PDB file of C-alpha atoms in Angstrom:
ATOM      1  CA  UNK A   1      75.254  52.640 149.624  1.00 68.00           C
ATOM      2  CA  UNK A   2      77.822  52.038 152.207  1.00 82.00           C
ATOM      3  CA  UNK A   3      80.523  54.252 152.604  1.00 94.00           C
ATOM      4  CA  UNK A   4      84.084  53.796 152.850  1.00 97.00           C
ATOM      5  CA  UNK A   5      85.250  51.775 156.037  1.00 97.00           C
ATOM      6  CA  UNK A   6      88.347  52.377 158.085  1.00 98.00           C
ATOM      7  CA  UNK A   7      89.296  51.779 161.416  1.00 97.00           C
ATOM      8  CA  UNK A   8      90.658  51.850 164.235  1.00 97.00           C
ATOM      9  CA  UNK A   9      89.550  55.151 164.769  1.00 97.00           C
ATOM     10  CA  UNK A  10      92.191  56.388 166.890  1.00 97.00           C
ATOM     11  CA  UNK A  11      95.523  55.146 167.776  1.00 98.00           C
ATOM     12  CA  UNK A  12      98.100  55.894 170.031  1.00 98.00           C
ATOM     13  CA  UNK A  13     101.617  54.203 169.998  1.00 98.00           C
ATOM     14  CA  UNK A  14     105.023  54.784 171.488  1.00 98.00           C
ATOM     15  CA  UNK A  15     107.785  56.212 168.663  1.00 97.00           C
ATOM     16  CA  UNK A  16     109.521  52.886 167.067  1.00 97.00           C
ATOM     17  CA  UNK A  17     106.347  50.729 167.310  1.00 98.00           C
ATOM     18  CA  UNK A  18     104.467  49.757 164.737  1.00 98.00           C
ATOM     19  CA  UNK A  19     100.975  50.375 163.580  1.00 98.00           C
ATOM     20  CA  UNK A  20      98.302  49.171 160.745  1.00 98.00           C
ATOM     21  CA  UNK A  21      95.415  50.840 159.555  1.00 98.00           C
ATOM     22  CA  UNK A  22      92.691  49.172 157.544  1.00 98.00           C
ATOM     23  CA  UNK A  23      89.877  50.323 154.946  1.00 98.00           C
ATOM     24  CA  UNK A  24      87.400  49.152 153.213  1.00 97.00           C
ATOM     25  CA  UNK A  25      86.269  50.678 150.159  1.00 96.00           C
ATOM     26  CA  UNK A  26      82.695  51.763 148.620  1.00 95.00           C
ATOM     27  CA  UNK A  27      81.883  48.359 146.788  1.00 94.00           C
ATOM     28  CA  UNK A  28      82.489  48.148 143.126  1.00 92.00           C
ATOM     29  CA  UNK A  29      85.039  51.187 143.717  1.00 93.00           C
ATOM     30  CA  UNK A  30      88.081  50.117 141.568  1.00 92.00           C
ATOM     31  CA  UNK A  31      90.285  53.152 142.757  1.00 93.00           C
ATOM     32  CA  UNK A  32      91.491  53.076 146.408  1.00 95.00           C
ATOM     33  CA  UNK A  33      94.102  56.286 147.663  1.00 95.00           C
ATOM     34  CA  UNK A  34      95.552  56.724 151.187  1.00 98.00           C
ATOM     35  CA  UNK A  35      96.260  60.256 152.668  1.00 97.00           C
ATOM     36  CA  UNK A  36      97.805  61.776 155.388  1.00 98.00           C
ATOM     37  CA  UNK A  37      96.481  64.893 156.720  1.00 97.00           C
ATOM     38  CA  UNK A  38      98.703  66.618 159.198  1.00 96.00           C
ATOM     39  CA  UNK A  39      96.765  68.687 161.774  1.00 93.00           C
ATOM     40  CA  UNK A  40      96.271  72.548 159.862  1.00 90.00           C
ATOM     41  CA  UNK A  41      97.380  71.221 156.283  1.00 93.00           C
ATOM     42  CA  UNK A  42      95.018  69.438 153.706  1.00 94.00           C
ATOM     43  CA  UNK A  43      95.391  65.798 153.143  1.00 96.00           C
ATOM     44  CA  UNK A  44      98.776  64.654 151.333  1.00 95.00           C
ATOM     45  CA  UNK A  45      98.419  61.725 148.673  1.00 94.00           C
ATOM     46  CA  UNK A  46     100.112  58.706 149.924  1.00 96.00           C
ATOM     47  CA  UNK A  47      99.416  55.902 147.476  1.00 95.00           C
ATOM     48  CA  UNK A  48      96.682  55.103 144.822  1.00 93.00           C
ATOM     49  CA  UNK A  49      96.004  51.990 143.687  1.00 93.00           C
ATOM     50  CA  UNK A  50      93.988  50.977 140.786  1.00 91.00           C
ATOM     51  CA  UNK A  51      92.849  47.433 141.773  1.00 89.00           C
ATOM     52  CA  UNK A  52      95.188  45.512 143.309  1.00 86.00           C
ATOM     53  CA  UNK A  53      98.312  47.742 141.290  1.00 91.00           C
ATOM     54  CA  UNK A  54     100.485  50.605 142.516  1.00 92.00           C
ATOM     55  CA  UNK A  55      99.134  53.858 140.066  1.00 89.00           C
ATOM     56  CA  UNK A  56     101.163  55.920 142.278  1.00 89.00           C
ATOM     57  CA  UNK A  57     103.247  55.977 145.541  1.00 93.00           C
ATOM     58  CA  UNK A  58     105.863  58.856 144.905  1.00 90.00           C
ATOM     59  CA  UNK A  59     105.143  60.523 148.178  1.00 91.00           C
ATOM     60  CA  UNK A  60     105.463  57.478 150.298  1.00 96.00           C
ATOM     61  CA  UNK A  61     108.092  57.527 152.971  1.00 95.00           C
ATOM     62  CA  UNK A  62     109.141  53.678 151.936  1.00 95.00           C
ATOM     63  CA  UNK A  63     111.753  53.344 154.520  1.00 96.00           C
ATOM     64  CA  UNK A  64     108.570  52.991 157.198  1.00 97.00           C
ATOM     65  CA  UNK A  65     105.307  52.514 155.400  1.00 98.00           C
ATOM     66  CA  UNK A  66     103.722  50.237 153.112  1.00 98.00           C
ATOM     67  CA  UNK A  67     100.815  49.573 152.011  1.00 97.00           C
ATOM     68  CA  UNK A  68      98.741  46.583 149.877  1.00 96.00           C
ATOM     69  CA  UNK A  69      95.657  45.696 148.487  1.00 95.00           C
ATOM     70  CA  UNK A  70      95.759  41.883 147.993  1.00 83.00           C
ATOM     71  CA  UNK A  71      92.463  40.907 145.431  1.00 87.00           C
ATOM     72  CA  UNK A  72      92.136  44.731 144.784  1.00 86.00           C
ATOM     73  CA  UNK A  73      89.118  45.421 147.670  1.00 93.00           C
ATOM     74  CA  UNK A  74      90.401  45.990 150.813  1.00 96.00           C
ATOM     75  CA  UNK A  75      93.933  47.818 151.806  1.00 97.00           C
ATOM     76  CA  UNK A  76      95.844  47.626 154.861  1.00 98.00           C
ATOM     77  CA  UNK A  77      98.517  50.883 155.364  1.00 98.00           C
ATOM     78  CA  UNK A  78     101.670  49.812 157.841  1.00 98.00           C
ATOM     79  CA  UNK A  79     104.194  52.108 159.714  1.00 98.00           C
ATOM     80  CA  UNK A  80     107.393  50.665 160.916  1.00 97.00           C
ATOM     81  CA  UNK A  81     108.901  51.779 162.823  1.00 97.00           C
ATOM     82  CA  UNK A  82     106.579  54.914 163.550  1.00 97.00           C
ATOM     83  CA  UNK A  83     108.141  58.719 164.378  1.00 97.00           C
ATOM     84  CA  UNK A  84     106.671  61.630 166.559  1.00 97.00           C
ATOM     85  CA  UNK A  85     105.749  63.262 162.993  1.00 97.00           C
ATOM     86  CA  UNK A  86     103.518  60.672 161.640  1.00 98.00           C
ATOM     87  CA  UNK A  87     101.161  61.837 163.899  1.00 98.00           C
ATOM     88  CA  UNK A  88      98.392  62.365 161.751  1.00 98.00           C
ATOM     89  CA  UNK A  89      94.921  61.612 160.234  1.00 98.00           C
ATOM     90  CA  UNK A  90      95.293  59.038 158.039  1.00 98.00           C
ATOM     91  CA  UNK A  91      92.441  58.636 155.239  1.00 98.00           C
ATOM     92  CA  UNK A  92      91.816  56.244 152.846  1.00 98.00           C
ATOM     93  CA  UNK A  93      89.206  57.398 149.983  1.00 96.00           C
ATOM     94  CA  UNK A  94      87.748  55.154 146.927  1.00 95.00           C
ATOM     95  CA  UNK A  95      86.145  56.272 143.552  1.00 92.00           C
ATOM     96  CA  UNK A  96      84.771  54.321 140.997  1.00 89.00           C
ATOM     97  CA  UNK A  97      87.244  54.528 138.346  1.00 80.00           C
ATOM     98  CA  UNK A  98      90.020  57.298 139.217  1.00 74.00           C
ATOM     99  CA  UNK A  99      89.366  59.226 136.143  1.00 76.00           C
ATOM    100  CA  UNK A 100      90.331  62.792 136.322  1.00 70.00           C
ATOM    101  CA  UNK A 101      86.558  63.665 136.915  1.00 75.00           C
ATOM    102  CA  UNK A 102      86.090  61.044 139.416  1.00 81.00           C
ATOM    103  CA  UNK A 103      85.296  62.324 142.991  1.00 84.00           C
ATOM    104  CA  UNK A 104      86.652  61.058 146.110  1.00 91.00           C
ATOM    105  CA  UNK A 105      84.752  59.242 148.858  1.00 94.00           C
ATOM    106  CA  UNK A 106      86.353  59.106 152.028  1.00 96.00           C
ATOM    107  CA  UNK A 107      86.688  57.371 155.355  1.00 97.00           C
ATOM    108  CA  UNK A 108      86.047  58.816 158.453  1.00 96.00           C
ATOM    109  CA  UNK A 109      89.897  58.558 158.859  1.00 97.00           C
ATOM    110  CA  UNK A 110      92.586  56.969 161.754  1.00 98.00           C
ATOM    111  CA  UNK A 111      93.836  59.403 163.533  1.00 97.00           C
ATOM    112  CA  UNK A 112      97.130  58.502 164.893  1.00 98.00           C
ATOM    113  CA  UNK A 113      99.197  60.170 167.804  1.00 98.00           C
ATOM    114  CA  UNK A 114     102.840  59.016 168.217  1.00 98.00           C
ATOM    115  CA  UNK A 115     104.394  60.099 171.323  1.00 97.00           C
TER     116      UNK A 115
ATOM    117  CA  UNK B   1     105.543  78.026 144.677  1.00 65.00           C
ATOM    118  CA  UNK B   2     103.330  75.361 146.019  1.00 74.00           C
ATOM    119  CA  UNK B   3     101.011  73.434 143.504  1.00 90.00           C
ATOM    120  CA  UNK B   4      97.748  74.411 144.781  1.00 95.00           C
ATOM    121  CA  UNK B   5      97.197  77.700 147.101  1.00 95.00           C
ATOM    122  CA  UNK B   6      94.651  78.952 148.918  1.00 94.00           C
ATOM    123  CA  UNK B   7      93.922  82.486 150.902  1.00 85.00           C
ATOM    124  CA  UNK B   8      95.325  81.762 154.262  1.00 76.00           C
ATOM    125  CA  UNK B   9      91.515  82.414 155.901  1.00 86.00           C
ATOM    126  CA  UNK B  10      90.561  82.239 158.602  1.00 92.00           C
ATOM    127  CA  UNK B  11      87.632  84.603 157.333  1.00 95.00           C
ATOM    128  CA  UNK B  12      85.085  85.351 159.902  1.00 96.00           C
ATOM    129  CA  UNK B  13      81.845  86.352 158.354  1.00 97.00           C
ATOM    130  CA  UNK B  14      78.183  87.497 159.790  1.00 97.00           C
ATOM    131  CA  UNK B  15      75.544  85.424 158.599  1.00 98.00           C
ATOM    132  CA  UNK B  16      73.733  86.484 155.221  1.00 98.00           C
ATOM    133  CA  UNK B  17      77.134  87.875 154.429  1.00 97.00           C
ATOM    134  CA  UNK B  18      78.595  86.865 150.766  1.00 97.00           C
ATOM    135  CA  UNK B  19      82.291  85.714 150.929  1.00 97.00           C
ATOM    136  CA  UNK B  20      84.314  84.310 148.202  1.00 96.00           C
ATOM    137  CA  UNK B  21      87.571  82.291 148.283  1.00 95.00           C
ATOM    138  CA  UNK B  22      90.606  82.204 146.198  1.00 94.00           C
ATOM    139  CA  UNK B  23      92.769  79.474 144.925  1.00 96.00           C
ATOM    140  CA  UNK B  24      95.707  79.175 142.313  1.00 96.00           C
ATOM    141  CA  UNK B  25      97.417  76.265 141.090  1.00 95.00           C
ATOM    142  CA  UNK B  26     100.708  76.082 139.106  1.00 94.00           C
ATOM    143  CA  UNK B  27     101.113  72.984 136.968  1.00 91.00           C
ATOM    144  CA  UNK B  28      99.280  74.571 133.541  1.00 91.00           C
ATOM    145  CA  UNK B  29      98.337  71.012 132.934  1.00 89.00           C
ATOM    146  CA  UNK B  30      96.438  69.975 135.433  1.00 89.00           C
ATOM    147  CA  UNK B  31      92.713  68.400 134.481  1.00 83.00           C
ATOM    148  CA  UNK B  32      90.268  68.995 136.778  1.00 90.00           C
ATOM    149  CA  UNK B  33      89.339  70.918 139.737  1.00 94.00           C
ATOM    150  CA  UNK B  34      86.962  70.715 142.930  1.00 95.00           C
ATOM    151  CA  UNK B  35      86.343  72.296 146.302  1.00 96.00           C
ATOM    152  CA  UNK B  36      85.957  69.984 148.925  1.00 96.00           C
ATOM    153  CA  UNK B  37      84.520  70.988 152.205  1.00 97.00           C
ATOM    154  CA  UNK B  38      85.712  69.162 155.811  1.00 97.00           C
ATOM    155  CA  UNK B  39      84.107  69.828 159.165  1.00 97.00           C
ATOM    156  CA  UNK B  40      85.757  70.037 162.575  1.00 94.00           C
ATOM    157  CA  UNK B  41      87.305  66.394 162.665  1.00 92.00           C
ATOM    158  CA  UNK B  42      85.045  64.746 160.034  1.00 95.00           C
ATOM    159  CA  UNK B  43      86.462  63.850 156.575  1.00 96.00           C
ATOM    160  CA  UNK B  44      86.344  66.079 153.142  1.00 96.00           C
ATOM    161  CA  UNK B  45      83.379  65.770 151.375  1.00 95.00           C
ATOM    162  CA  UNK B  46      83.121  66.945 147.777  1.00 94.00           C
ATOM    163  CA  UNK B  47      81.191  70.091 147.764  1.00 96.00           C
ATOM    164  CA  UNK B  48      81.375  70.823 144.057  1.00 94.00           C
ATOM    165  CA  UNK B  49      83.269  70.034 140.547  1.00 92.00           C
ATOM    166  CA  UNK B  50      84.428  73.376 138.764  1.00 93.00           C
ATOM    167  CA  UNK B  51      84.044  73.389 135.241  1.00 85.00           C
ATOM    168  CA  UNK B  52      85.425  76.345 132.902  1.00 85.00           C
ATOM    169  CA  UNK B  53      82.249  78.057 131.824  1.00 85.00           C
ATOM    170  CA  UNK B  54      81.669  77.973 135.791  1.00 86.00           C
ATOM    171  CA  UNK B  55      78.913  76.100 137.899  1.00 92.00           C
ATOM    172  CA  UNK B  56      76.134  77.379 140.102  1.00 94.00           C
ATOM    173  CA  UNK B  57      75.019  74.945 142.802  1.00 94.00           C
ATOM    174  CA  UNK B  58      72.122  77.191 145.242  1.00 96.00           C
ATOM    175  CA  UNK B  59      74.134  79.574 146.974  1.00 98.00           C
ATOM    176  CA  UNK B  60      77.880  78.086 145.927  1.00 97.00           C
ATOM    177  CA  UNK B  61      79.443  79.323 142.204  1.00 97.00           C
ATOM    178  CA  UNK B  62      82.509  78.083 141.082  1.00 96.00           C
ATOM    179  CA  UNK B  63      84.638  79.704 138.781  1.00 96.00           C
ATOM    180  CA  UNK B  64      87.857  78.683 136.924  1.00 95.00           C
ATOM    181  CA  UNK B  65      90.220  80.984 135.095  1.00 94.00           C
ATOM    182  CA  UNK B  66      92.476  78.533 133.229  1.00 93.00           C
ATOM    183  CA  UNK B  67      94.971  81.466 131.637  1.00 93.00           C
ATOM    184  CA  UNK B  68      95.480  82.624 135.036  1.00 94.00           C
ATOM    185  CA  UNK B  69      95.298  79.515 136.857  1.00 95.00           C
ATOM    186  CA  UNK B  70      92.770  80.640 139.006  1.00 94.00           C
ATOM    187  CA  UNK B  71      89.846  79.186 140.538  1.00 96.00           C
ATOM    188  CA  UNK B  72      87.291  80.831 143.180  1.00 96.00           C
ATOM    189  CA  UNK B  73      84.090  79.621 145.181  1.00 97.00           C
ATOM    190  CA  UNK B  74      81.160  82.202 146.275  1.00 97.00           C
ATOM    191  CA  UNK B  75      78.921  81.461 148.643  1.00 98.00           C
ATOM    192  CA  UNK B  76      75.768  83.760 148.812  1.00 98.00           C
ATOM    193  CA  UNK B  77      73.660  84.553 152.181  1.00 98.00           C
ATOM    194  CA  UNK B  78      75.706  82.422 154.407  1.00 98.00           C
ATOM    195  CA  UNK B  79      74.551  80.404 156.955  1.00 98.00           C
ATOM    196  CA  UNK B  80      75.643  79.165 160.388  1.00 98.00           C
ATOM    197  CA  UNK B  81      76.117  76.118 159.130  1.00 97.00           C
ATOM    198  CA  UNK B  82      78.304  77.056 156.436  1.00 98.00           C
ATOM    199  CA  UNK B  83      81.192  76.899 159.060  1.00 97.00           C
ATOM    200  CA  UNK B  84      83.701  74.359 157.919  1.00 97.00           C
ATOM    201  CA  UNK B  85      87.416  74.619 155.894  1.00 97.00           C
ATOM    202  CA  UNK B  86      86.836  74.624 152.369  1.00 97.00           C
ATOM    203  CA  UNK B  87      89.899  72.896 150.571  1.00 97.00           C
ATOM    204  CA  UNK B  88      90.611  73.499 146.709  1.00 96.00           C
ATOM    205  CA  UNK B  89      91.564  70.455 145.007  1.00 95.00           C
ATOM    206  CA  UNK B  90      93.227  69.745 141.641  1.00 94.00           C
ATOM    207  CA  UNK B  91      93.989  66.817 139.420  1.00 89.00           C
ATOM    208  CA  UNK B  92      97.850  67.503 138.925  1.00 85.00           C
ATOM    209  CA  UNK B  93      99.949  65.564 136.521  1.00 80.00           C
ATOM    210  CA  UNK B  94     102.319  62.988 137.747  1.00 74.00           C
ATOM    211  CA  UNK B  95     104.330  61.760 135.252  1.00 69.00           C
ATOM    212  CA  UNK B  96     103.723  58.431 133.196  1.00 63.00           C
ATOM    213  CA  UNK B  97      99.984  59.572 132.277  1.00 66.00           C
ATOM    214  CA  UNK B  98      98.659  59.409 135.799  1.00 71.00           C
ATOM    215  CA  UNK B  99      97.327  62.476 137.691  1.00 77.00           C
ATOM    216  CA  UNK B 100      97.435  62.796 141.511  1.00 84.00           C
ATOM    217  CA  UNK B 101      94.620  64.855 143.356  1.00 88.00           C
ATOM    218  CA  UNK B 102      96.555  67.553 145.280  1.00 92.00           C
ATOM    219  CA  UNK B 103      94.781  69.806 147.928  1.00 95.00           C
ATOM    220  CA  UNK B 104      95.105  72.763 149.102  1.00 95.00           C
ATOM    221  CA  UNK B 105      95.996  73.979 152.905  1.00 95.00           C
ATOM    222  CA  UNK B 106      92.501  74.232 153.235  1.00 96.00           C
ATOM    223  CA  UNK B 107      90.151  78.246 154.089  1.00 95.00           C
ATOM    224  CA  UNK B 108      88.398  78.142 157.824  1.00 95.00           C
ATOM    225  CA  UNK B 109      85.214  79.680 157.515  1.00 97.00           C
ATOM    226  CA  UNK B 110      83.614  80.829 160.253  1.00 97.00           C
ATOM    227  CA  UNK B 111      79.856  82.204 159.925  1.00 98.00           C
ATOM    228  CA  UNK B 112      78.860  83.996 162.795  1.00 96.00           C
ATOM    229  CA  UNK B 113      75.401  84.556 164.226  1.00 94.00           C
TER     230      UNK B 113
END
């Protein structure tokens, strides 16, 4: 089974530009999350979607990011304009159904430095 | 108080040595509960589900003490390659039905030869 797809891998950009990440989840997977995990923390939930709907984006700065997931598969995540303290890892995870028993399956993440 | 916390680590063991970490959470309602383990730069992985009459997977047991929101992992006869951060993980209700998986800080563990 093929895992969960992201890239780039890494990603440097100048504060005020603007950046997009993409993934690709496990096929079949109905449930697709982003996180952002700062360096020393664990990873903070972003937004879940459940197909191609928002289930949850309560902890996304929506000033600067968005994020979509045209024909529920793959999701693109956008900063603008990007700030010294979204440097980050940024991973995107899938599970089959996003029951409460569900595990995650995650990317190997973007890791983004903003300088 | 934050909604999931773990020992602040790091814990620096010898190898063969048993160590045990410690994690509380504070929403009463939340579901279901994990430990997730993520090496140096590499993503978490799920390491095990904890279920409330407790789980044994080899050398990992996972424990869960609902009335004191409370959950724990063991790991027996450690080994070198044991090393990672091991990062608690609860399903924490949102609001409108939904539940949000919440993490934990995370517990370095380093095993040392």
């Amino acid at each position: 089974e093929a895992g969960v797809a992201q890239s780039p891998r890494y990603k440097i950009i100048e504060k005020r530009q603007s950046v997009a990440f993409w993934c690709n989840p496990i096929s079949g997977h109905a449930t697709l999350y982003w996180y952002q995990q700062i360096l020393g923390q664990g990873p903070k939930l972003l937004i879940q979607f459940q197909n191609n709907g928002v289930v949850d984006d309560s902890q996304l700065p929506k000033d600067r990011f968005s994020a979509e997931r045209l024909k529920g598969v793959d999701s693109t995540l956008k900063i603008q304009p990007a700030k010294l303290e979204d440097s980050a890892v940024y991973l995107c995870a899938s599970s089959p159904d996003g029951t409460a028993n569900s595990p995650l399956h995650f990317g190997n993440g973007t890791r983004l430095t903003v300088t | 108080r934050k909604e999931v916390e773990q020992d602040p680590g790091p814990f620096n063991v010898p190898e063969g040595a048993t160590v045990a970490f410690n994690c509380t959470y504070s929403n009463s309602a939340s579901q279901s509960f994990f430990w997730y383990r993520q090496d140096c730069r590499k993503e978490p992985k799920l390491l095990m589900s904890v279920y409330s009459s407790g789980n044994e997977d080899g050398r990992f047991t996972a424990q869960l003490n609902r009335a004191s929101q409370y959950i724990s992992l063991l790991i027996r006869d450690s080994k070198l390659s044991d090393s990672a951060t091991y990062l608690c993980v609860v399903n924490v209700p949102s609001g409108a039905g939904s539940y949000q998986l919440t993490f934990g800080k995370g517990t370095k563990l380093s095993v040392i030869p």
